[in-house]
Coordinates of C-alpha atoms in Angstrom, one line a residue:
M13 CA 0.0 -0.1 0.0
S14 CA 1.3 3.3 -0.8
V15 CA 0.6 6.8 0.6
D16 CA 0.6 10.2 -0.8
V17 CA 2.1 12.5 1.6
S18 CA 1.6 16.0 0.6
D19 CA 4.5 18.3 -0.2
T20 CA 6.4 19.4 2.8
S21 CA 9.3 21.3 1.4
T22 CA 8.5 24.6 3.3
S23 CA 7.4 22.5 6.6
L24 CA 9.1 23.1 9.9
P25 CA 9.8 20.0 11.8
R26 CA 6.4 20.0 13.9
Q27 CA 4.5 20.5 10.7
L28 CA 6.4 17.5 9.0
A29 CA 5.9 15.4 12.0
D30 CA 2.1 16.0 11.9
T31 CA 2.2 15.2 8.5
Y32 CA 3.9 11.9 9.1
V33 CA 1.3 11.1 11.7
D34 CA -1.6 11.5 8.9
A35 CA 0.0 9.2 6.5
L36 CA 0.7 6.9 9.4
V37 CA -3.0 6.7 10.2
E38 CA -3.7 6.0 6.7
L39 CA -1.3 3.0 7.3
D40 CA -2.2 1.9 10.4
P41 CA -6.0 2.2 11.5
I42 CA -5.3 1.4 14.8
T43 CA -3.2 4.5 15.4
G44 CA -6.2 6.6 13.9
T45 CA -8.5 5.0 16.7
F46 CA -6.2 5.7 19.3
L47 CA -6.0 9.4 18.3
G48 CA -9.8 9.4 17.8
V49 CA -9.7 9.8 14.1
P50 CA -13.1 8.4 12.8
E51 CA -12.4 7.5 9.4
S52 CA -10.0 4.9 11.0
A53 CA -12.6 3.1 12.7
D54 CA -13.5 0.5 10.5
R55 CA -10.4 -0.9 9.2
L56 CA -7.4 -2.7 10.4
P57 CA -3.7 -2.5 9.2
D58 CA -2.0 -4.6 6.8
Y59 CA 0.6 -6.7 8.8
S60 CA 2.2 -8.2 5.9
P61 CA 5.6 -7.9 4.7
A62 CA 4.2 -5.7 2.3
G63 CA 2.5 -3.7 4.4
Q64 CA 5.6 -3.3 7.1
E65 CA 7.5 -1.9 4.1
A66 CA 5.0 0.6 3.1
R67 CA 5.6 2.1 6.9
T68 CA 9.4 1.9 6.4
V69 CA 9.1 3.9 3.0
L70 CA 7.0 6.3 4.9
A71 CA 9.8 6.7 7.6
R72 CA 12.8 6.8 5.0
T73 CA 10.9 9.6 3.1
T74 CA 10.0 11.6 6.4
L75 CA 13.7 11.4 7.7
E76 CA 14.8 12.7 4.3
R77 CA 12.3 15.5 4.4
L78 CA 13.6 16.2 8.0
T79 CA 16.8 17.4 7.1
A80 CA 15.5 20.4 4.7
A81 CA 13.0 21.1 7.5
E82 CA 15.8 21.6 10.1
S83 CA 17.4 24.2 7.7
L84 CA 14.3 26.6 7.7
P85 CA 13.8 29.9 9.4
G86 CA 12.6 29.3 12.8
A87 CA 13.8 25.6 13.2
E88 CA 16.1 26.8 15.4
A89 CA 13.3 27.5 17.9
A90 CA 13.2 25.2 21.2
T91 CA 9.7 23.6 20.2
E92 CA 10.9 22.9 16.6
R93 CA 14.5 21.5 18.0
R94 CA 13.0 19.4 20.4
C95 CA 10.5 17.9 17.6
A96 CA 13.0 17.2 15.3
R97 CA 15.4 15.6 17.5
L98 CA 12.5 13.2 18.6
L99 CA 11.2 12.5 15.2
R100 CA 14.6 11.6 14.1
E101 CA 15.6 9.5 16.9
R102 CA 12.5 7.7 16.9
L103 CA 12.2 7.0 12.9
T104 CA 15.8 6.0 12.7
A105 CA 15.2 3.4 16.0
E106 CA 12.1 2.0 14.1
L107 CA 14.0 1.5 10.8
A108 CA 16.7 -0.3 12.7
V109 CA 14.4 -2.5 14.4
H110 CA 12.3 -3.2 10.9
E111 CA 15.5 -3.5 8.7
A112 CA 16.8 -6.7 11.4
G113 CA 13.8 -8.3 10.4
E114 CA 12.1 -8.0 13.8
S115 CA 8.7 -7.6 12.5
L116 CA 8.9 -11.0 11.3
R117 CA 9.1 -12.8 14.4
A118 CA 6.9 -10.5 16.5
V119 CA 5.5 -12.8 18.9
S120 CA 4.7 -11.3 22.3
N121 CA 2.2 -11.9 25.2
L122 CA 1.8 -8.5 25.4
F123 CA 2.5 -6.2 22.3
S124 CA 2.0 -8.0 19.3
P125 CA -0.2 -7.4 16.0
I126 CA -3.0 -9.8 16.9
H127 CA -3.1 -8.2 20.4
E128 CA -3.5 -4.9 18.7
V129 CA -6.3 -5.9 16.9
R130 CA -8.2 -7.3 19.9
D131 CA -7.3 -4.5 22.0
V132 CA -8.6 -1.8 19.5
F133 CA -12.1 -3.1 20.2
N134 CA -11.8 -1.6 23.7
L135 CA -11.1 1.9 22.2
M136 CA -14.2 2.0 19.8
P137 CA -17.0 4.3 20.6
T138 CA -20.3 2.0 21.1
R139 CA -22.8 4.6 22.1
S140 CA -25.2 4.5 19.3
D141 CA -26.3 2.1 16.4
E142 CA -24.1 3.5 13.9
D143 CA -21.0 2.9 16.2
W144 CA -22.2 -0.8 16.3
A145 CA -22.3 -0.9 12.8
T146 CA -18.7 0.2 12.8
V147 CA -17.8 -2.2 15.2
A148 CA -19.3 -5.0 12.8
R149 CA -17.2 -3.5 9.8
R150 CA -14.0 -3.9 11.6
L151 CA -14.8 -7.4 12.8
R152 CA -15.3 -8.6 9.6
A153 CA -11.6 -7.1 8.6
V154 CA -10.0 -9.2 11.6
P155 CA -9.5 -12.3 9.3
E156 CA -7.7 -10.4 6.6
A157 CA -5.6 -8.8 9.5
A158 CA -4.7 -11.9 11.0
E159 CA -3.6 -13.4 8.0
S160 CA -1.4 -10.7 7.2
Y161 CA 0.3 -11.1 10.2
R162 CA 0.4 -14.9 9.8
Q163 CA 2.4 -14.1 6.1
S164 CA 4.9 -11.9 8.2
L165 CA 5.7 -14.9 10.7
A166 CA 5.7 -17.1 7.6
T167 CA 8.5 -15.3 5.9
G168 CA 10.3 -14.9 9.1
L169 CA 10.3 -18.9 9.4
E170 CA 11.9 -19.0 5.7
R171 CA 14.5 -16.4 7.0
R172 CA 15.1 -18.3 10.1
L173 CA 14.3 -15.1 11.9
L174 CA 12.5 -17.1 14.9
A175 CA 10.3 -15.9 18.0
G176 CA 11.2 -18.0 21.2
P177 CA 9.0 -20.9 21.8
R178 CA 8.0 -19.6 25.3
Q179 CA 6.3 -16.4 23.4
V180 CA 4.7 -18.9 21.0
A181 CA 3.2 -21.2 23.4
T182 CA 1.9 -18.4 25.9
V183 CA 0.4 -16.6 22.9
I184 CA -1.6 -19.8 21.6
G185 CA -3.0 -20.3 25.1
Q186 CA -4.1 -16.5 25.0
L187 CA -5.8 -16.9 21.6
G188 CA -7.6 -20.1 23.0
E189 CA -8.8 -18.1 25.5
W190 CA -10.4 -15.3 23.0
I191 CA -11.7 -18.1 20.8
G192 CA -13.4 -19.9 23.9
G193 CA -14.8 -23.4 23.6
A194 CA -17.4 -25.9 24.4
D195 CA -18.0 -24.3 27.8
G196 CA -18.0 -20.8 26.7
G197 CA -18.4 -18.3 23.9
S198 CA -15.4 -16.1 22.2
W199 CA -14.2 -13.0 23.4
F200 CA -15.5 -11.0 20.1
A201 CA -19.1 -12.7 21.1
G202 CA -18.9 -11.4 24.3
F203 CA -17.8 -7.9 23.3
V204 CA -20.8 -7.5 21.0
A205 CA -23.3 -9.3 23.4
G206 CA -24.2 -5.7 24.7
G207 CA -25.0 -4.2 21.2
P208 CA -28.5 -3.2 20.0
E209 CA -31.3 -5.7 19.4
G210 CA -31.8 -4.4 16.0
L211 CA -28.1 -5.2 15.0
R212 CA -27.8 -8.5 16.7
A213 CA -27.8 -10.9 13.7
E214 CA -25.1 -8.5 12.1
L215 CA -23.0 -8.5 15.1
D216 CA -23.3 -12.0 16.3
A217 CA -22.4 -12.9 12.3
A218 CA -19.3 -10.6 12.4
A219 CA -18.0 -11.6 15.8
E220 CA -18.1 -15.3 14.6
T221 CA -16.2 -13.9 11.2
A222 CA -13.5 -12.4 13.5
T223 CA -13.0 -15.5 15.9
G224 CA -12.7 -17.8 13.0
G225 CA -9.9 -15.5 11.9
V226 CA -8.2 -15.8 15.1
A227 CA -8.7 -19.4 15.5
R228 CA -7.0 -19.9 11.9
L229 CA -4.2 -18.0 13.0
R230 CA -4.0 -20.0 16.5
D231 CA -4.2 -23.2 14.7
W232 CA -1.4 -22.4 12.4
L233 CA 0.6 -21.2 15.3
R234 CA 0.2 -24.3 16.9
D235 CA 0.5 -26.7 14.3
V236 CA 3.1 -25.2 11.9
Y237 CA 5.0 -22.4 13.5
A238 CA 5.3 -24.0 17.2
P239 CA 7.0 -27.0 15.9
A240 CA 9.0 -24.9 13.6
V241 CA 10.6 -23.0 16.4
K242 CA 11.1 -25.8 18.9
G243 CA 14.7 -25.3 20.5
A244 CA 15.0 -22.0 18.9
P245 CA 16.9 -19.3 21.2
E246 CA 14.9 -17.4 23.8
I247 CA 17.3 -14.9 24.3
V248 CA 18.5 -12.2 22.0
G249 CA 22.3 -11.5 22.5
R250 CA 24.0 -8.1 22.9
E251 CA 23.6 -6.6 19.0
R252 CA 19.7 -7.5 19.0
Y253 CA 19.4 -6.2 22.6
A254 CA 21.6 -2.9 22.1
R255 CA 18.9 -2.3 18.9
W256 CA 15.7 -2.9 21.2
V257 CA 17.3 -0.8 24.1
R258 CA 17.4 2.2 21.9
F259 CA 14.0 1.4 20.5
W260 CA 12.4 1.4 24.1
N261 CA 14.5 3.8 25.7
G262 CA 15.6 6.6 23.3
T263 CA 19.5 6.0 24.0
D264 CA 22.4 3.9 23.5
L265 CA 23.2 2.7 27.2
D266 CA 26.1 1.5 29.2
L267 CA 24.9 -1.8 29.8
D268 CA 27.1 -3.1 32.5
E269 CA 26.8 0.4 34.4
A270 CA 22.8 -0.1 34.1
Y271 CA 23.3 -4.0 35.3
A272 CA 25.1 -2.7 38.1
Y273 CA 22.4 0.0 39.0
G274 CA 19.7 -2.5 39.0
W275 CA 21.8 -4.7 41.7
S276 CA 22.5 -1.3 43.9
E277 CA 18.7 -0.6 43.6
F278 CA 18.1 -4.4 44.8
H279 CA 20.4 -4.2 47.8
R280 CA 19.0 -0.8 48.9
L281 CA 15.0 -2.0 48.3
H282 CA 15.7 -5.0 50.1
A283 CA 17.2 -3.4 53.1
E284 CA 14.0 -0.8 53.2
M285 CA 11.5 -3.8 52.6
R286 CA 12.9 -5.6 55.9
A287 CA 12.4 -2.6 57.8
E288 CA 8.5 -2.5 56.7
A289 CA 7.9 -6.2 57.1
E290 CA 9.6 -6.2 60.5
K291 CA 6.4 -3.6 61.6
I292 CA 4.0 -6.1 60.0
L293 CA 5.2 -9.6 60.8
P294 CA 8.1 -9.3 63.2
G295 CA 10.8 -11.9 62.0
A296 CA 9.3 -12.3 58.8
T297 CA 11.2 -11.5 55.5
P298 CA 9.5 -9.2 53.2
W299 CA 7.7 -11.9 51.2
E300 CA 6.7 -13.8 54.1
A301 CA 4.9 -10.5 55.3
L302 CA 3.5 -10.0 51.7
R303 CA 2.0 -13.3 52.0
H304 CA 0.4 -12.9 55.1
L305 CA -1.1 -9.8 53.9
D306 CA -2.8 -11.9 51.1
T307 CA -4.9 -13.2 53.6
A308 CA -4.8 -11.1 56.6
G309 CA -4.2 -7.6 55.2
E310 CA -6.6 -5.1 53.9
A311 CA -8.7 -6.2 50.7
V312 CA -11.6 -5.5 48.4
E313 CA -14.0 -8.6 48.1
G314 CA -15.4 -8.5 44.4
V315 CA -14.6 -7.7 41.0
E316 CA -17.1 -4.9 40.6
E317 CA -16.0 -3.5 44.1
V318 CA -12.6 -3.3 42.9
R319 CA -13.2 -1.3 39.9
V320 CA -15.1 1.1 42.2
W321 CA -12.3 1.1 44.9
L322 CA -9.8 1.9 42.3
Q323 CA -12.0 4.6 40.7
R324 CA -12.4 6.3 44.1
L325 CA -8.6 6.0 44.9
M326 CA -7.9 7.8 41.7
D327 CA -10.4 10.5 42.3
E328 CA -9.0 11.1 45.7
A329 CA -5.7 11.5 44.2
I330 CA -7.0 14.2 41.8
A331 CA -8.6 16.0 44.5
A332 CA -5.8 16.1 46.6
L333 CA -3.3 16.9 44.2
D334 CA -4.7 19.4 42.2
G335 CA -3.5 23.2 42.9
T336 CA -0.9 21.5 45.3
H337 CA 1.4 19.7 43.5
F338 CA -0.3 19.8 39.9
E339 CA -2.8 22.4 37.9
L340 CA -5.0 20.2 36.1
A341 CA -7.3 21.2 33.3
E342 CA -10.7 19.8 33.8
R343 CA -10.8 17.3 31.0
V344 CA -7.4 16.0 32.3
K345 CA -9.2 15.1 35.6
R346 CA -11.3 12.6 34.0
V347 CA -9.9 8.9 33.9
E348 CA -12.1 5.7 34.1
S349 CA -11.5 2.4 36.1
M350 CA -11.9 -0.8 34.0
I351 CA -11.6 -4.4 34.1
A352 CA -9.4 -5.9 31.7
P353 CA -10.9 -8.6 29.4
A354 CA -10.2 -12.2 29.7
G355 CA -6.8 -13.4 27.9
S356 CA -4.9 -10.2 28.6
A357 CA -1.3 -10.4 29.9
A358 CA -1.2 -10.5 34.0
A359 CA 0.0 -6.8 34.3
P360 CA -2.4 -3.7 34.7
Y361 CA -2.1 -1.3 32.0
Y362 CA -3.4 2.1 30.9
T363 CA -4.9 3.4 27.8
S364 CA -4.6 7.1 26.8
P365 CA -7.4 9.4 25.9
S366 CA -8.3 10.3 22.4
L367 CA -6.9 13.8 21.3
D368 CA -10.2 15.2 21.6
F369 CA -10.9 13.4 25.0
A370 CA -14.2 11.6 23.7
R371 CA -12.7 8.6 25.1
P372 CA -11.2 9.3 28.3
G373 CA -7.7 7.7 29.7
R374 CA -8.6 4.4 31.3
T375 CA -6.9 1.8 33.7
W376 CA -7.5 -1.5 33.2
L377 CA -6.9 -4.3 35.9
P378 CA -6.7 -8.1 34.9
T379 CA -8.2 -10.1 37.6
L380 CA -6.8 -13.8 36.6
G381 CA -9.9 -15.3 37.8
E382 CA -9.5 -13.7 41.5
T383 CA -12.4 -12.1 43.4
R384 CA -10.3 -11.1 46.4
F385 CA -7.9 -7.9 45.8
P386 CA -5.3 -7.3 48.6
V387 CA -4.9 -3.6 48.7
Y388 CA -1.2 -3.6 49.2
D389 CA -0.9 -4.8 45.8
L390 CA -3.2 -2.3 44.1
V391 CA -2.4 1.4 45.7
S392 CA 1.1 2.0 44.2
T393 CA 0.3 0.3 41.0
W394 CA -2.6 2.6 40.6
Y395 CA -0.9 5.8 41.5
H396 CA 1.5 4.5 38.6
E397 CA -1.4 3.6 36.1
G398 CA -3.7 6.3 37.1
V399 CA -2.9 9.5 39.1
P400 CA -0.5 10.9 39.0
G401 CA 1.3 8.2 36.8
H402 CA 0.3 7.4 33.2
H403 CA -2.9 9.4 33.0
L404 CA -1.7 12.7 34.4
Q405 CA 1.5 12.7 32.0
L406 CA -0.6 11.1 28.6
A407 CA -3.9 13.1 29.1
Q408 CA -1.6 16.4 29.7
W409 CA 0.3 15.6 26.5
A410 CA -3.1 15.2 24.7
H411 CA -4.3 18.4 26.1
V412 CA -1.1 20.4 25.0
A413 CA -0.9 18.6 21.6
D414 CA -2.1 21.7 19.6
D415 CA 0.9 23.7 21.2
L416 CA 3.5 21.0 20.4
S417 CA 2.6 18.6 17.8
R418 CA 0.4 15.2 17.6
Y419 CA 3.5 13.3 17.0
Q420 CA 5.4 14.4 20.3
T421 CA 2.2 13.7 22.2
T422 CA 1.1 10.5 20.7
V423 CA 3.1 8.0 18.4
G424 CA 6.4 9.7 19.2
M425 CA 6.0 8.2 22.9
V426 CA 9.2 6.7 24.2
S427 CA 8.6 3.8 26.4
A428 CA 11.1 4.6 28.8
N429 CA 10.0 8.1 29.4
A430 CA 6.3 7.3 30.2
E431 CA 7.2 4.2 32.4
G432 CA 10.0 6.4 34.2
W433 CA 7.3 9.1 35.0
A434 CA 5.0 6.5 36.3
L435 CA 7.4 5.1 38.7
Y436 CA 8.5 8.3 39.7
A437 CA 4.9 9.1 40.4
E438 CA 4.9 6.0 42.9
R439 CA 7.8 7.3 44.5
L440 CA 6.6 10.9 44.5
M441 CA 3.4 9.8 46.4
D442 CA 5.6 7.9 49.0
E443 CA 7.5 11.4 49.3
L444 CA 4.2 13.1 50.0
G445 CA 3.0 10.9 52.7
F446 CA 0.3 9.2 50.8
L447 CA 1.4 5.5 51.5
H448 CA 0.3 5.9 55.2
N449 CA 1.1 2.5 56.9
A450 CA 3.5 -0.4 56.9
E451 CA 1.2 -2.6 54.7
R452 CA 1.0 0.0 51.8
R453 CA 4.6 1.1 51.9
L454 CA 5.7 -2.4 51.6
G455 CA 3.4 -2.8 48.6
Y456 CA 4.9 0.1 47.1
L457 CA 8.5 -1.5 47.7
D458 CA 7.7 -4.8 46.3
C459 CA 6.7 -2.6 43.1
Q460 CA 9.9 -0.7 43.2
M461 CA 11.7 -4.3 43.9
M462 CA 10.1 -5.9 41.0
R463 CA 11.5 -2.8 38.6
A464 CA 14.6 -3.4 39.8
V465 CA 14.9 -7.0 39.5
R466 CA 13.6 -6.4 35.7
V467 CA 17.0 -4.3 35.1
I468 CA 19.0 -7.3 36.3
I469 CA 17.1 -10.1 34.8
D470 CA 16.4 -8.5 31.5
I471 CA 19.7 -7.4 30.8
G472 CA 21.4 -10.7 32.7
M473 CA 19.2 -13.1 30.5
H474 CA 19.7 -11.5 27.1
L475 CA 23.4 -11.2 27.4
E476 CA 24.2 -14.2 29.6
M477 CA 26.0 -12.1 32.3
E478 CA 27.5 -13.4 35.3
I479 CA 25.7 -13.0 38.5
P480 CA 27.7 -10.8 41.0
A481 CA 30.1 -12.7 43.8
D482 CA 28.3 -11.1 46.2
S483 CA 24.7 -11.6 45.5
P484 CA 22.5 -14.0 47.8
F485 CA 21.3 -16.1 44.6
H486 CA 23.7 -18.3 42.7
P487 CA 26.9 -16.2 42.6
G488 CA 29.1 -16.4 40.0
E489 CA 26.7 -18.4 37.6
R490 CA 25.2 -16.9 34.1
W491 CA 21.9 -16.0 33.7
T492 CA 19.6 -18.2 32.3
P493 CA 15.6 -17.6 32.0
E494 CA 15.0 -20.5 34.3
L495 CA 17.3 -18.8 36.9
G496 CA 15.5 -15.4 36.1
L497 CA 12.1 -17.2 37.0
E498 CA 13.5 -18.8 40.1
F499 CA 14.8 -15.2 41.3
M500 CA 11.5 -13.4 40.6
R501 CA 9.8 -15.9 42.5
R502 CA 11.9 -15.1 45.4
H503 CA 11.9 -11.6 45.3
N504 CA 8.2 -10.8 44.1
G505 CA 5.1 -10.8 46.2
R506 CA 2.5 -11.6 43.4
P507 CA 1.1 -14.7 42.4
A508 CA 3.0 -17.5 40.2
E509 CA 0.8 -16.8 37.1
F510 CA 1.9 -12.9 37.1
V511 CA 5.3 -14.0 37.6
E512 CA 5.5 -16.3 34.7
S513 CA 3.6 -14.0 32.3
E514 CA 6.4 -11.5 33.5
L515 CA 9.2 -13.5 32.4
V516 CA 7.7 -14.2 29.0
R517 CA 7.0 -10.5 28.3
Y518 CA 10.9 -9.7 29.2
L519 CA 12.1 -12.6 26.6
G520 CA 9.6 -11.1 24.1
M521 CA 10.0 -7.2 24.8
P522 CA 13.7 -7.3 25.2
G523 CA 15.0 -4.0 26.6
Q524 CA 11.4 -2.7 27.5
A525 CA 11.2 -3.6 31.1
I526 CA 14.6 -1.7 32.1
G527 CA 13.1 1.5 31.1
Y528 CA 10.9 1.8 34.4
K529 CA 13.9 2.0 36.8
L530 CA 16.2 3.7 34.4
G531 CA 13.5 6.4 33.4
E532 CA 12.8 6.9 36.7
R533 CA 16.5 7.7 37.5
A534 CA 16.3 10.3 34.7
W535 CA 13.2 11.8 36.2
L536 CA 14.9 12.3 39.5
R537 CA 18.0 13.5 38.3
G538 CA 16.5 16.2 36.0
R539 CA 14.4 17.4 39.3
E540 CA 17.1 17.5 41.5
A541 CA 19.3 19.5 38.6
A542 CA 16.4 21.8 38.4
R543 CA 16.3 22.1 42.2
A544 CA 20.0 22.9 42.3
A545 CA 19.7 25.1 39.7
R546 CA 16.6 27.1 41.3
G547 CA 17.3 27.1 44.9
A548 CA 14.9 28.6 47.1
D549 CA 13.0 29.5 43.9
F550 CA 12.2 26.3 42.6
D551 CA 8.5 25.4 42.7
A552 CA 7.6 21.9 42.3
K553 CA 4.2 22.7 41.0
K554 CA 5.3 24.9 38.1
W555 CA 8.1 21.8 37.4
H556 CA 5.7 19.2 37.4
M557 CA 3.4 20.9 34.8
A558 CA 6.4 22.1 32.6
A559 CA 7.8 18.7 32.6
L560 CA 4.5 17.2 31.8
S561 CA 3.8 19.6 28.9
Q562 CA 7.0 19.1 26.9
G563 CA 5.8 16.1 25.1
S564 CA 8.0 12.7 24.5
L565 CA 11.5 12.7 24.7
G566 CA 14.3 9.9 24.9
L567 CA 16.7 9.1 27.9
D568 CA 19.3 11.1 25.8
D569 CA 17.5 14.3 26.2
L570 CA 15.3 14.0 29.2
E571 CA 17.4 14.8 31.7
E572 CA 19.0 17.7 30.1
E573 CA 15.6 19.0 29.4
L574 CA 14.2 18.5 32.9
A575 CA 17.1 20.2 34.2
A576 CA 16.6 23.6 32.3
L577 CA 12.9 23.8 33.2

């Protein structure tokens, strides 16, 4: 598929970036739905090699035009310069990933083409009969999208670009949940069950069509792909890992230093966790104390009850923070608590508002079949996913999109920037005293520990690094996925299904999981540099709002820009 991109010879970088977004939406209608573009609503992307190449041509063409844009009068302005640097860095990183053939083995339990296809339905409006008719048209497009994804994976097989067996087995299981079986209907059938009766036959038929397309993909993965990748490497090695680090983090890291930082945070957090655990269950280890809280601590009973409880937690945070530590526009204050659909990965997540805020920001809780939810495991996580974490940053980006560019505030997002802010937000709420008892604070420290462990084992596994001699765990040995799983089980208060899902995530998204802790470090360093520069004039509220209004930046630029605010 080709895209007609209008002449940009006189466009400054921000204009060029938004022209790129318009062209991208033509190639990727899911991005269009994410942005709130109604013309995208009944289509799905072409994930085939030809479809992937069309996106690559767009990226290359935009980079060529960016060089001219940077030489125009006005391009030296800070807003133009920041956008140009982001656009160049992001497109270059994306091209490096594509040219290495990574899109031909894109199997992940969290971010893969087929997950995008299913998840986009949760972002679609369903208020009117017309909305539901649009849903039906997009459902009928699912088989073609699934087939185009299969074509890319088949090309990867031919070129010996293989996904890891653990990824494949997990995704096959997820697709099985979406399809349903003799004892239950498909996810798609459940989704359209709330549609209008006047469109019942059309919606049910469209859901069946979508389910059939996913079933055929599942069967091919099970019968053809899984046997072909049996024994393929689970880890990616230093060259592939460095490429993915740039993609997810917007920087080329010193991986040995980052690995050492992960261990230093592990030891710091372990000491703090022991102190909090002693307050809860004297003589217990932190994870014994957390297991005790699973049954004896504060908890919410019921799925709908926990959704309401999380909504109230975010509403209370907004009321307490607005005007004191942030200045929030009215539309930024709206965020909805949701229960994640069955067949999701185990980790909670957030979806951004559309640019016009017709669709609000939403947090999503996977229940994993549970009906009792310990509070220690929820509070800090919802400060991360909701307020003041992902929601305040990404909704504020949408709020200021007209002042920056749509690119900087949406598709140009750097994972480590956003995840670093969200982890910084957890720490901020601790600094401000919101974690007011040992139970909630131990839960917060457990969340922090999980992110430190991610740095250790994500880098350690993929680079087969040596475990330090002073480690309490297998000193001197080289990391493997099996050791990574054992290490996480020992140093994590979450259920076994969550821990196993996390390991699969790290193996399928190399370099992404380290961005939480390394991004948080950049945010903290930037704040402290700004505080040192301003002295008594430093205003945390003004700094927070300026920081949240600058749009996306990679870690190459984030600290420097934050220090100058």
